[in-house]
Amino acid sequence: MTNGDKMALRSGQLSPDLLIVGGGIMGLWAARFAIEAGLNVVLLDAGRIAGGASGGLLGSLMPYMPDRWCEKKQFQFDALLSLEEEVARLEAETGLDAGYRRSGRLILLPKPHLRTIALRHERDAQTAWQTPERSFAWQVLDQSPFGEAWPDPAFTQGGVVFDTLAARVSPRGLTQALRQLVEASPHCHLREGVSVTSFDLLRKTALLTDGDEIAFDHVMIAAGTGAFPLLEGLMPPLPQPLGMAVKGQAALLQANIEPDLPLLFLDGVYIVPHDGGRVAIGSTSENQFDAPFSTDQQLEDVIEQACALVPALQDAQVLERWAGVRPKAIDRDPMVGPHPAYPFVIALAGGFKISFGLAHRLAQAALAPLLGQHFALPPGFTLGHHLEVASRKK
Ligand SMILES: Cc1cc2nc3c(=O)[nH]c(=O)nc-3n(C[C@H](O)[C@H](O)[C@H](O)COP(=O)(O)OP(=O)(O)OC[C@H]3O[C@@H](n4cnc5c(N)ncnc54)[C@H](O)[C@@H]3O)c2cc1C
């Protein structure tokens, strides 16, 4: 695509092969792979690219539990492994650092009875978390192998689980690298500050808030919580909404903590060491809220819990407090793939709390039909499945 073509795209005269609505982690990975496959792409965002839920602080990449192994757990396992290579490739191409590290995770066992359950999972991981080349453990230990400060031993009466599969990434580092890559491509045009309000499916056009229209061959709806109303607008009213927004709050501290230390997890509180001695702490989970993007006492409570787990955090400076809304699809799992009635409309949404570990594989699966490829998704991850659930009466 020439610069002239890009100008034409801006005024709606050209139709891209793929219009991607939403430039969060989902839409950015989709743009990356679509460009690589030779498609012409327009990537639109209502606000800033990566200014939604993907612009946060935490970046934990947490595996599903190794028990009751199933297709969706295998999909996520494969995704957590392949992310390593995809991030390395992206960093090599952009020269940017995405802040990725497979640091593992310590799950604290404050009560002895939790150890019995953890030991069962240890055995499960010995079969589930393996590949011919690599082996990951869910190891039950009496105490943290990382010393008395990580975490305070008062919280490990039943021992700890050391999960060697978990990892972390800098949400802003990764999205910035993806943005730089797609923005530099002659095959991609980015537009920020403009929303898609509706689609004309007969003409295959998207109507924008600034009055423009964009015609497309395919459209990918990767609009985070905004994906649910856009998809609902394509069909007769459903008995239940396709998904909802769940608010979360997190904080970033300057704590001079070693960046190699594993993530700590207890009762929904995550402590995630990042590069530069920074530590992210999260998260709240709020189904009802008035102010989606502001923080409040609930975050202060999470910070206090984290400081109890790691007393060294007590003197740390809080660099940032942040809030965002996670896209939770009706059946909780990601909602991906072609619309059953309009195969040129493709969903890529609903990553809820685990998008960063999955988005690259979900994007590849979402693109596969456009590229004449087959990429099997777990049935529960498909748009068709979520539509079926939303069609049931409550
Ligand atoms: C506090 C908190 C902590 C979290 N921690 C983790 C974690 O540790 N690990 C993890 O994997 N996940 C985590 N998540 C979840 C993760 O951030 C989200 O699941 C993920 O960012 C969703 O990505 P997305 O691309 O689907 O949506 P978004 O990042 O929200 O991107 C969607 C984009 O679409 C745009 N948009 C919306 N409607 C329209 C429209 N009509 N037209 C054009 N553009 C539109 C928006 O402006 C937005 O930029 C956390 C979330 C929160 C809130």
Tab-separated table of C-alpha atoms and ligand atoms in Angstrom:
chain	number	residue	atom	x	y	z
A	1	MET	CA	0.000	0.000	0.000
A	2	THR	CA	1.478	3.389	-0.963
A	3	ASN	CA	1.164	6.598	1.076
A	4	GLY	CA	-1.402	7.734	-1.478
A	5	ASP	CA	-3.376	4.566	-0.817
A	6	LYS	CA	-3.137	5.216	2.907
A	7	MET	CA	-4.557	8.715	2.396
A	8	ALA	CA	-7.343	7.224	0.343
A	9	LEU	CA	-8.018	4.700	3.091
A	10	ARG	CA	-8.368	7.567	5.537
A	11	SER	CA	-11.169	9.061	3.479
A	12	GLY	CA	-12.849	5.720	3.038
A	13	GLN	CA	-12.104	5.283	-0.664
A	14	LEU	CA	-10.246	1.998	-0.354
A	15	SER	CA	-11.520	-1.172	1.160
A	16	PRO	CA	-9.029	-3.123	3.223
A	17	ASP	CA	-8.938	-6.894	3.167
A	18	LEU	CA	-9.455	-6.706	6.905
A	19	LEU	CA	-10.895	-3.991	9.104
A	20	ILE	CA	-9.921	-4.574	12.750
A	21	VAL	CA	-12.114	-2.765	15.250
A	22	GLY	CA	-10.162	-2.233	18.469
A	23	GLY	CA	-6.425	-1.885	19.009
A	24	GLY	CA	-5.942	-3.675	22.313
A	25	ILE	CA	-3.798	-6.774	22.745
A	26	MET	CA	-6.271	-8.818	20.656
A	27	GLY	CA	-6.529	-6.423	17.724
A	28	LEU	CA	-2.790	-5.697	17.711
A	29	TRP	CA	-1.811	-9.372	17.447
A	30	ALA	CA	-4.437	-9.822	14.721
A	31	ALA	CA	-2.964	-6.879	12.799
A	32	ARG	CA	0.550	-8.272	13.231
A	33	PHE	CA	-0.302	-11.668	11.770
A	34	ALA	CA	-2.637	-10.324	9.086
A	35	ILE	CA	0.068	-8.015	7.742
A	36	GLU	CA	2.574	-10.822	7.866
A	37	ALA	CA	0.199	-12.932	5.774
A	38	GLY	CA	0.057	-10.159	3.155
A	39	LEU	CA	-3.365	-8.681	3.925
A	40	ASN	CA	-4.108	-4.941	3.780
A	41	VAL	CA	-5.416	-3.874	7.164
A	42	VAL	CA	-7.143	-0.888	8.723
A	43	LEU	CA	-6.874	-0.892	12.524
A	44	LEU	CA	-9.352	1.472	14.171
A	45	ASP	CA	-9.626	2.439	17.808
A	46	ALA	CA	-12.212	4.564	19.544
A	47	GLY	CA	-9.497	5.983	21.787
A	48	ARG	CA	-5.755	5.391	21.728
A	49	ILE	CA	-4.245	2.124	20.513
A	50	ALA	CA	-3.738	0.055	23.710
A	51	GLY	CA	-5.533	2.704	25.720
A	52	GLY	CA	-8.199	0.250	26.944
A	53	ALA	CA	-7.846	-2.764	29.235
A	54	SER	CA	-4.575	-3.677	27.514
A	55	GLY	CA	-2.881	-0.498	28.743
A	56	GLY	CA	-2.621	-1.770	32.324
A	57	LEU	CA	0.153	-2.713	34.702
A	58	LEU	CA	-0.041	-6.315	35.877
A	59	GLY	CA	0.943	-8.570	32.970
A	60	SER	CA	0.734	-11.901	34.749
A	61	LEU	CA	0.598	-14.929	32.435
A	62	MET	CA	-1.032	-17.531	34.611
A	63	PRO	CA	-1.768	-21.080	33.532
A	64	TYR	CA	-4.990	-22.893	34.223
A	65	MET	CA	-4.714	-25.482	37.017
A	66	PRO	CA	-3.202	-28.768	35.790
A	67	ASP	CA	-6.144	-30.893	37.005
A	68	ARG	CA	-9.071	-32.087	34.834
A	69	TRP	CA	-7.058	-31.527	31.663
A	70	CYS	CA	-9.148	-30.577	28.629
A	71	GLU	CA	-8.961	-28.988	25.211
A	72	LYS	CA	-9.125	-25.417	26.508
A	73	LYS	CA	-6.348	-26.014	29.036
A	74	GLN	CA	-4.179	-27.570	26.321
A	75	PHE	CA	-4.869	-24.574	24.050
A	76	GLN	CA	-3.737	-22.181	26.781
A	77	PHE	CA	-0.690	-24.331	27.606
A	78	ASP	CA	0.388	-24.258	23.937
A	79	ALA	CA	-0.250	-20.502	23.840
A	80	LEU	CA	1.849	-19.845	26.934
A	81	LEU	CA	4.706	-21.752	25.318
A	82	SER	CA	4.480	-20.167	21.875
A	83	LEU	CA	4.210	-16.641	23.317
A	84	GLU	CA	7.861	-16.914	24.280
A	85	GLU	CA	8.882	-17.311	20.615
A	86	GLU	CA	6.433	-14.704	19.351
A	87	VAL	CA	7.711	-12.113	21.824
A	88	ALA	CA	11.330	-12.911	20.937
A	89	ARG	CA	10.519	-12.492	17.216
A	90	LEU	CA	8.719	-9.208	17.875
A	91	GLU	CA	11.588	-7.872	19.980
A	92	ALA	CA	14.099	-8.813	17.280
A	93	GLU	CA	12.031	-7.048	14.608
A	94	THR	CA	11.384	-3.858	16.606
A	95	GLY	CA	14.421	-3.613	18.885
A	96	LEU	CA	11.972	-2.997	21.755
A	97	ASP	CA	11.772	-4.868	25.056
A	98	ALA	CA	8.389	-6.367	25.901
A	99	GLY	CA	9.407	-7.118	29.499
A	100	TYR	CA	8.735	-10.845	29.137
A	101	ARG	CA	10.154	-13.357	31.597
A	102	ARG	CA	9.162	-16.903	32.551
A	103	SER	CA	9.650	-16.206	36.233
A	104	GLY	CA	7.220	-18.802	37.551
A	105	ARG	CA	4.721	-18.265	40.334
A	106	LEU	CA	4.511	-19.054	44.038
A	107	ILE	CA	0.999	-19.911	45.178
A	108	LEU	CA	0.877	-19.560	48.936
A	109	LEU	CA	-0.774	-22.254	51.030
A	110	PRO	CA	-1.753	-20.546	54.280
A	111	LYS	CA	-3.564	-23.639	55.692
A	112	PRO	CA	-2.208	-27.228	55.870
A	113	HIS	CA	-5.312	-28.816	54.261
A	114	LEU	CA	-4.625	-26.891	51.031
A	115	ARG	CA	-1.442	-28.896	50.682
A	116	THR	CA	-3.343	-32.160	50.084
A	117	ILE	CA	-5.125	-30.619	47.100
A	118	ALA	CA	-1.879	-29.069	45.862
A	119	LEU	CA	-0.149	-32.465	45.981
A	120	ARG	CA	-2.840	-33.898	43.707
A	121	HIS	CA	-2.188	-31.089	41.236
A	122	GLU	CA	1.538	-31.798	41.447
A	123	ARG	CA	0.850	-35.256	40.029
A	124	ASP	CA	-1.514	-33.836	37.393
A	125	ALA	CA	1.205	-31.463	36.155
A	126	GLN	CA	3.600	-34.382	35.709
A	127	THR	CA	1.489	-35.497	32.766
A	128	ALA	CA	-0.326	-32.321	31.657
A	129	TRP	CA	2.478	-29.753	31.729
A	130	GLN	CA	4.901	-31.652	29.528
A	131	THR	CA	6.048	-31.598	25.932
A	132	PRO	CA	8.653	-33.872	24.321
A	133	GLU	CA	11.174	-31.021	24.754
A	134	ARG	CA	10.084	-29.212	27.890
A	135	SER	CA	8.824	-29.973	31.342
A	136	PHE	CA	7.053	-27.648	33.751
A	137	ALA	CA	6.272	-28.333	37.390
A	138	TRP	CA	3.596	-27.602	39.958
A	139	GLN	CA	5.898	-28.354	42.821
A	140	VAL	CA	4.715	-28.461	46.444
A	141	LEU	CA	7.416	-27.218	48.818
A	142	ASP	CA	7.556	-26.682	52.588
A	143	GLN	CA	8.699	-23.112	52.215
A	144	SER	CA	9.560	-20.537	49.626
A	145	PRO	CA	12.883	-21.326	47.932
A	146	PHE	CA	13.315	-17.551	47.508
A	147	GLY	CA	13.935	-16.679	51.151
A	148	GLU	CA	11.939	-15.280	54.058
A	149	ALA	CA	11.194	-11.994	52.347
A	150	TRP	CA	9.420	-13.523	49.333
A	151	PRO	CA	6.872	-13.938	50.929
A	152	ASP	CA	6.566	-13.538	54.711
A	153	PRO	CA	6.533	-17.140	56.082
A	154	ALA	CA	3.398	-16.345	58.130
A	155	PHE	CA	1.459	-16.934	54.886
A	156	THR	CA	2.970	-20.300	54.031
A	157	GLN	CA	1.918	-22.501	56.953
A	158	GLY	CA	0.801	-25.214	54.509
A	159	GLY	CA	3.841	-24.632	52.265
A	160	VAL	CA	3.932	-23.159	48.767
A	161	VAL	CA	3.360	-24.309	45.207
A	162	PHE	CA	6.151	-23.340	42.817
A	163	ASP	CA	4.620	-23.260	39.350
A	164	THR	CA	7.375	-23.013	36.741
A	165	LEU	CA	5.035	-22.389	33.792
A	166	ALA	CA	3.723	-18.943	34.792
A	167	ALA	CA	5.392	-15.898	33.283
A	168	ARG	CA	5.011	-12.141	33.083
A	169	VAL	CA	5.127	-9.493	30.401
A	170	SER	CA	4.937	-5.718	30.458
A	171	PRO	CA	1.480	-4.897	29.044
A	172	ARG	CA	2.707	-1.504	27.854
A	173	GLY	CA	6.019	-2.867	26.565
A	174	LEU	CA	4.315	-5.572	24.517
A	175	THR	CA	1.557	-3.365	23.099
A	176	GLN	CA	4.083	-0.638	22.238
A	177	ALA	CA	6.222	-3.144	20.330
A	178	LEU	CA	3.179	-4.443	18.451
A	179	ARG	CA	2.045	-0.920	17.690
A	180	GLN	CA	5.445	0.071	16.345
A	181	LEU	CA	5.555	-2.980	14.122
A	182	VAL	CA	2.100	-2.591	12.602
A	183	GLU	CA	2.380	1.182	12.281
A	184	ALA	CA	5.593	0.817	10.295
A	185	SER	CA	4.006	-1.574	7.835
A	186	PRO	CA	2.920	-0.204	4.452
A	187	HIS	CA	0.064	-2.713	4.638
A	188	CYS	CA	-1.538	-1.231	7.738
A	189	HIS	CA	-3.309	2.026	8.400
A	190	LEU	CA	-4.014	3.000	12.023
A	191	ARG	CA	-6.818	5.343	12.994
A	192	GLU	CA	-7.300	6.467	16.568
A	193	GLY	CA	-10.093	8.458	18.183
A	194	VAL	CA	-12.842	7.139	15.938
A	195	SER	CA	-15.446	4.482	16.785
A	196	VAL	CA	-17.439	2.085	14.698
A	197	THR	CA	-21.094	2.693	15.480
A	198	SER	CA	-22.686	0.031	13.251
A	199	PHE	CA	-22.261	-2.159	10.187
A	200	ASP	CA	-24.120	-2.443	6.922
A	201	LEU	CA	-23.735	-6.149	6.292
A	202	LEU	CA	-25.191	-6.087	2.792
A	203	ARG	CA	-22.702	-3.471	1.624
A	204	LYS	CA	-19.967	-4.767	3.960
A	205	THR	CA	-19.257	-1.346	5.398
A	206	ALA	CA	-18.627	0.036	8.869
A	207	LEU	CA	-20.118	3.393	9.848
A	208	LEU	CA	-17.818	5.594	11.924
A	209	THR	CA	-18.525	8.323	14.476
A	210	ASP	CA	-16.931	10.958	12.222
A	211	GLY	CA	-19.407	10.156	9.451
A	212	ASP	CA	-16.924	8.156	7.363
A	213	GLU	CA	-17.644	4.670	6.121
A	214	ILE	CA	-15.086	1.937	5.554
A	215	ALA	CA	-15.818	-0.912	3.192
A	216	PHE	CA	-14.103	-4.198	3.963
A	217	ASP	CA	-13.796	-7.770	2.798
A	218	HIS	CA	-13.691	-9.020	6.392
A	219	VAL	CA	-14.129	-7.270	9.713
A	220	MET	CA	-12.654	-8.439	13.012
A	221	ILE	CA	-14.395	-7.210	16.129
A	222	ALA	CA	-11.648	-6.940	18.745
A	223	ALA	CA	-13.193	-4.084	20.696
A	224	GLY	CA	-12.835	-5.444	24.250
A	225	THR	CA	-15.991	-4.692	26.222
A	226	GLY	CA	-17.184	-2.717	23.161
A	227	ALA	CA	-17.282	-5.966	21.166
A	228	PHE	CA	-20.427	-7.181	22.909
A	229	PRO	CA	-22.781	-4.356	21.785
A	230	LEU	CA	-21.250	-4.352	18.279
A	231	LEU	CA	-21.915	-8.074	17.876
A	232	GLU	CA	-25.367	-7.840	19.476
A	233	GLY	CA	-26.212	-5.109	16.940
A	234	LEU	CA	-25.835	-7.684	14.139
A	235	MET	CA	-28.705	-9.895	15.236
A	236	PRO	CA	-32.210	-9.855	16.636
A	237	PRO	CA	-32.296	-9.169	20.407
A	238	LEU	CA	-30.909	-12.046	22.475
A	239	PRO	CA	-32.459	-13.090	25.810
A	240	GLN	CA	-29.097	-12.469	27.515
A	241	PRO	CA	-26.209	-10.091	26.797
A	242	LEU	CA	-23.202	-11.620	25.031
A	243	GLY	CA	-20.883	-10.341	27.728
A	244	MET	CA	-20.162	-7.764	30.364
A	245	ALA	CA	-17.476	-5.424	31.664
A	246	VAL	CA	-15.698	-6.313	34.906
A	247	LYS	CA	-13.716	-3.485	36.416
A	248	GLY	CA	-10.260	-4.084	37.857
A	249	GLN	CA	-7.759	-1.875	39.666
A	250	ALA	CA	-3.998	-2.324	39.967
A	251	ALA	CA	-0.925	-0.383	41.100
A	252	LEU	CA	2.736	-0.096	40.160
A	253	LEU	CA	5.349	0.338	42.883
A	254	GLN	CA	9.035	1.216	42.772
A	255	ALA	CA	10.307	-1.401	45.182
A	256	ASN	CA	13.800	-2.405	44.021
A	257	ILE	CA	12.688	-6.025	43.967
A	258	GLU	CA	14.735	-8.487	41.869
A	259	PRO	CA	13.044	-8.799	38.459
A	260	ASP	CA	13.680	-12.566	38.342
A	261	LEU	CA	11.567	-13.351	41.387
A	262	PRO	CA	8.412	-15.388	40.740
A	263	LEU	CA	4.932	-13.896	40.856
A	264	LEU	CA	3.216	-14.297	44.232
A	265	PHE	CA	-0.435	-15.279	44.460
A	266	LEU	CA	-2.816	-15.485	47.396
A	267	ASP	CA	-6.598	-15.079	47.447
A	268	GLY	CA	-6.891	-13.092	44.228
A	269	VAL	CA	-3.934	-10.821	45.052
A	270	TYR	CA	-1.055	-10.891	42.591
A	271	ILE	CA	2.390	-9.417	43.153
A	272	VAL	CA	4.288	-9.295	39.876
A	273	PRO	CA	7.967	-8.276	39.756
A	274	HIS	CA	8.849	-6.379	36.587
A	275	ASP	CA	12.091	-4.977	35.212
A	276	GLY	CA	13.740	-1.993	36.882
A	277	GLY	CA	12.784	-3.070	40.407
A	278	ARG	CA	9.145	-2.295	39.738
A	279	VAL	CA	6.368	-4.419	41.135
A	280	ALA	CA	2.772	-4.516	39.930
A	281	ILE	CA	0.015	-5.338	42.399
A	282	GLY	CA	-3.538	-6.322	41.550
A	283	SER	CA	-6.360	-6.723	41.205
A	284	THR	CA	-9.854	-5.912	42.253
A	285	SER	CA	-12.734	-7.588	40.424
A	286	GLU	CA	-15.920	-5.503	40.323
A	287	ASN	CA	-19.081	-6.503	38.481
A	288	GLN	CA	-20.794	-3.254	39.428
A	289	PHE	CA	-19.174	0.141	39.303
A	290	ASP	CA	-19.938	3.770	38.567
A	291	ALA	CA	-16.479	5.032	37.660
A	292	PRO	CA	-14.735	2.503	35.370
A	293	PHE	CA	-11.412	4.308	35.144
A	294	SER	CA	-10.787	5.638	38.647
A	295	THR	CA	-9.254	3.901	41.636
A	296	ASP	CA	-10.592	3.851	45.169
A	297	GLN	CA	-10.228	2.290	48.603
A	298	GLN	CA	-10.580	-1.230	47.160
A	299	LEU	CA	-7.199	-0.808	45.497
A	300	GLU	CA	-5.677	0.531	48.723
A	301	ASP	CA	-6.910	-2.660	50.436
A	302	VAL	CA	-5.198	-4.821	47.800
A	303	ILE	CA	-1.964	-2.832	48.232
A	304	GLU	CA	-2.217	-3.345	52.000
A	305	GLN	CA	-2.667	-7.113	51.536
A	306	ALA	CA	0.380	-7.170	49.264
A	307	CYS	CA	2.443	-5.252	51.833
A	308	ALA	CA	1.491	-7.818	54.471
A	309	LEU	CA	2.702	-10.631	52.170
A	310	VAL	CA	5.945	-8.813	51.373
A	311	PRO	CA	6.824	-6.338	54.138
A	312	ALA	CA	9.588	-4.851	51.926
A	313	LEU	CA	6.811	-3.291	49.831
A	314	GLN	CA	5.660	-1.128	52.744
A	315	ASP	CA	8.184	1.623	52.036
A	316	ALA	CA	7.844	1.412	48.268
A	317	GLN	CA	6.712	4.439	46.318
A	318	VAL	CA	3.432	3.972	44.437
A	319	LEU	CA	4.233	5.111	40.905
A	320	GLU	CA	0.772	4.644	39.463
A	321	ARG	CA	-2.747	3.567	40.323
A	322	TRP	CA	-4.777	2.321	37.346
A	323	ALA	CA	-8.264	0.980	36.578
A	324	GLY	CA	-9.759	-0.637	33.494
A	325	VAL	CA	-12.589	-2.895	32.354
A	326	ARG	CA	-12.077	-6.498	31.353
A	327	PRO	CA	-14.242	-8.074	28.633
A	328	LYS	CA	-16.028	-11.095	30.138
A	329	ALA	CA	-18.069	-13.080	27.620
A	330	ILE	CA	-21.277	-14.754	28.744
A	331	ASP	CA	-19.619	-18.148	29.192
A	332	ARG	CA	-16.484	-16.591	30.703
A	333	ASP	CA	-14.093	-17.974	28.078
A	334	PRO	CA	-12.778	-16.121	25.015
A	335	MET	CA	-15.282	-15.503	22.219
A	336	VAL	CA	-13.566	-15.969	18.877
A	337	GLY	CA	-14.230	-16.833	15.255
A	338	PRO	CA	-16.682	-16.201	12.429
A	339	HIS	CA	-20.284	-15.240	12.987
A	340	PRO	CA	-22.365	-18.306	12.007
A	341	ALA	CA	-24.615	-16.239	9.675
A	342	TYR	CA	-22.012	-13.719	8.419
A	343	PRO	CA	-18.671	-15.507	8.093
A	344	PHE	CA	-16.929	-12.286	7.043
A	345	VAL	CA	-17.600	-10.913	10.573
A	346	ILE	CA	-15.096	-12.388	13.003
A	347	ALA	CA	-15.086	-11.999	16.779
A	348	LEU	CA	-11.855	-11.719	18.755
A	349	ALA	CA	-12.873	-10.792	22.268
A	350	GLY	CA	-13.691	-11.996	25.767
A	351	GLY	CA	-10.178	-12.730	27.072
A	352	PHE	CA	-11.335	-11.573	30.520
A	353	LYS	CA	-8.437	-12.082	32.980
A	354	ILE	CA	-6.044	-14.069	30.797
A	355	SER	CA	-5.906	-12.286	27.440
A	356	PHE	CA	-2.181	-11.590	27.449
A	357	GLY	CA	-1.223	-15.269	27.475
A	358	LEU	CA	-3.719	-16.216	24.765
A	359	ALA	CA	-4.247	-13.280	22.413
A	360	HIS	CA	-1.591	-14.249	19.841
A	361	ARG	CA	-3.033	-17.769	19.399
A	362	LEU	CA	-6.617	-16.529	19.401
A	363	ALA	CA	-5.669	-13.992	16.724
A	364	GLN	CA	-4.082	-16.730	14.613
A	365	ALA	CA	-7.207	-18.867	14.998
A	366	ALA	CA	-9.459	-15.922	14.107
A	367	LEU	CA	-7.439	-15.190	10.955
A	368	ALA	CA	-7.176	-18.795	9.796
A	369	PRO	CA	-10.403	-18.896	7.720
A	370	LEU	CA	-9.355	-15.724	5.834
A	371	LEU	CA	-6.073	-17.366	4.951
A	372	GLY	CA	-7.612	-20.652	3.903
A	373	GLN	CA	-6.146	-22.364	6.949
A	374	HIS	CA	-7.659	-24.518	9.632
A	375	PHE	CA	-6.913	-23.700	13.261
A	376	ALA	CA	-8.982	-25.632	15.778
A	377	LEU	CA	-10.364	-23.675	18.716
A	378	PRO	CA	-11.771	-25.313	21.848
A	379	PRO	CA	-15.548	-25.419	21.182
A	380	GLY	CA	-16.215	-23.262	24.266
A	381	PHE	CA	-14.036	-20.480	22.828
A	382	THR	CA	-16.120	-19.944	19.693
A	383	LEU	CA	-18.522	-17.091	18.972
A	384	GLY	CA	-21.090	-19.716	17.956
A	385	HIS	CA	-20.944	-21.274	21.425
A	386	HIS	CA	-21.415	-17.934	23.191
A	387	LEU	CA	-24.294	-17.024	20.862
A	388	GLU	CA	-25.940	-20.297	21.739
A	389	VAL	CA	-25.563	-19.630	25.485
A	390	ALA	CA	-26.882	-16.056	25.124
A	391	SER	CA	-29.881	-17.382	23.175
A	392	ARG	CA	-31.055	-19.447	26.143
A	393	LYS	CA	-33.702	-17.898	28.345
A	394	LYS	CA	-32.424	-17.076	31.858
B	1	LIG	C1	-6.823	-4.443	36.657
B	1	LIG	C2	-6.653	-5.432	35.551
B	1	LIG	C3	-5.647	-6.372	35.625
B	1	LIG	C4	-5.483	-7.312	34.610
B	1	LIG	N1	-4.459	-8.194	34.708
B	1	LIG	C5	-4.260	-9.089	33.719
B	1	LIG	C6	-3.166	-9.972	33.771
B	1	LIG	O1	-2.389	-9.945	34.714
B	1	LIG	N2	-2.988	-10.851	32.734
B	1	LIG	C7	-3.853	-10.890	31.673
B	1	LIG	O2	-3.656	-11.718	30.765
B	1	LIG	N3	-4.920	-10.074	31.611
B	1	LIG	C8	-5.129	-9.168	32.598
B	1	LIG	N4	-6.195	-8.324	32.548
B	1	LIG	C9	-7.150	-8.491	31.454
B	1	LIG	C10	-6.649	-7.901	30.171
B	1	LIG	O3	-6.110	-6.625	30.417
B	1	LIG	C11	-7.791	-7.817	29.170
B	1	LIG	O4	-8.443	-9.066	29.068
B	1	LIG	C12	-7.271	-7.453	27.785
B	1	LIG	O5	-6.516	-6.281	27.848
B	1	LIG	C13	-8.416	-7.292	26.802
B	1	LIG	O6	-7.846	-6.970	25.558
B	1	LIG	P1	-8.761	-6.582	24.340
B	1	LIG	O7	-7.870	-6.306	23.209
B	1	LIG	O8	-9.831	-7.603	24.190
B	1	LIG	O9	-9.531	-5.256	24.848
B	1	LIG	P2	-8.974	-3.773	25.065
B	1	LIG	O10	-7.566	-3.718	25.458
B	1	LIG	O11	-9.959	-3.086	25.944
B	1	LIG	O12	-9.027	-3.163	23.607
B	1	LIG	C14	-10.247	-2.900	22.960
B	1	LIG	C15	-10.108	-1.598	22.193
B	1	LIG	O13	-11.275	-1.436	21.407
B	1	LIG	C16	-11.606	-0.075	21.365
B	1	LIG	N5	-13.035	0.024	21.048
B	1	LIG	C17	-14.083	-0.311	21.817
B	1	LIG	N6	-15.242	-0.111	21.143
B	1	LIG	C18	-14.896	0.355	19.912
B	1	LIG	C19	-15.633	0.761	18.777
B	1	LIG	N7	-16.979	0.695	18.746
B	1	LIG	N8	-14.961	1.233	17.698
B	1	LIG	C20	-13.596	1.295	17.707
B	1	LIG	N9	-12.853	0.904	18.770
B	1	LIG	C21	-13.491	0.441	19.854
B	1	LIG	C22	-11.249	0.459	22.736
B	1	LIG	O14	-10.964	1.845	22.692
B	1	LIG	C23	-10.030	-0.377	23.105
B	1	LIG	O15	-8.805	0.294	22.862
B	1	LIG	C24	-6.366	-7.341	33.516
B	1	LIG	C25	-7.378	-6.373	33.412
B	1	LIG	C26	-7.519	-5.424	34.416
B	1	LIG	C27	-8.596	-4.397	34.278
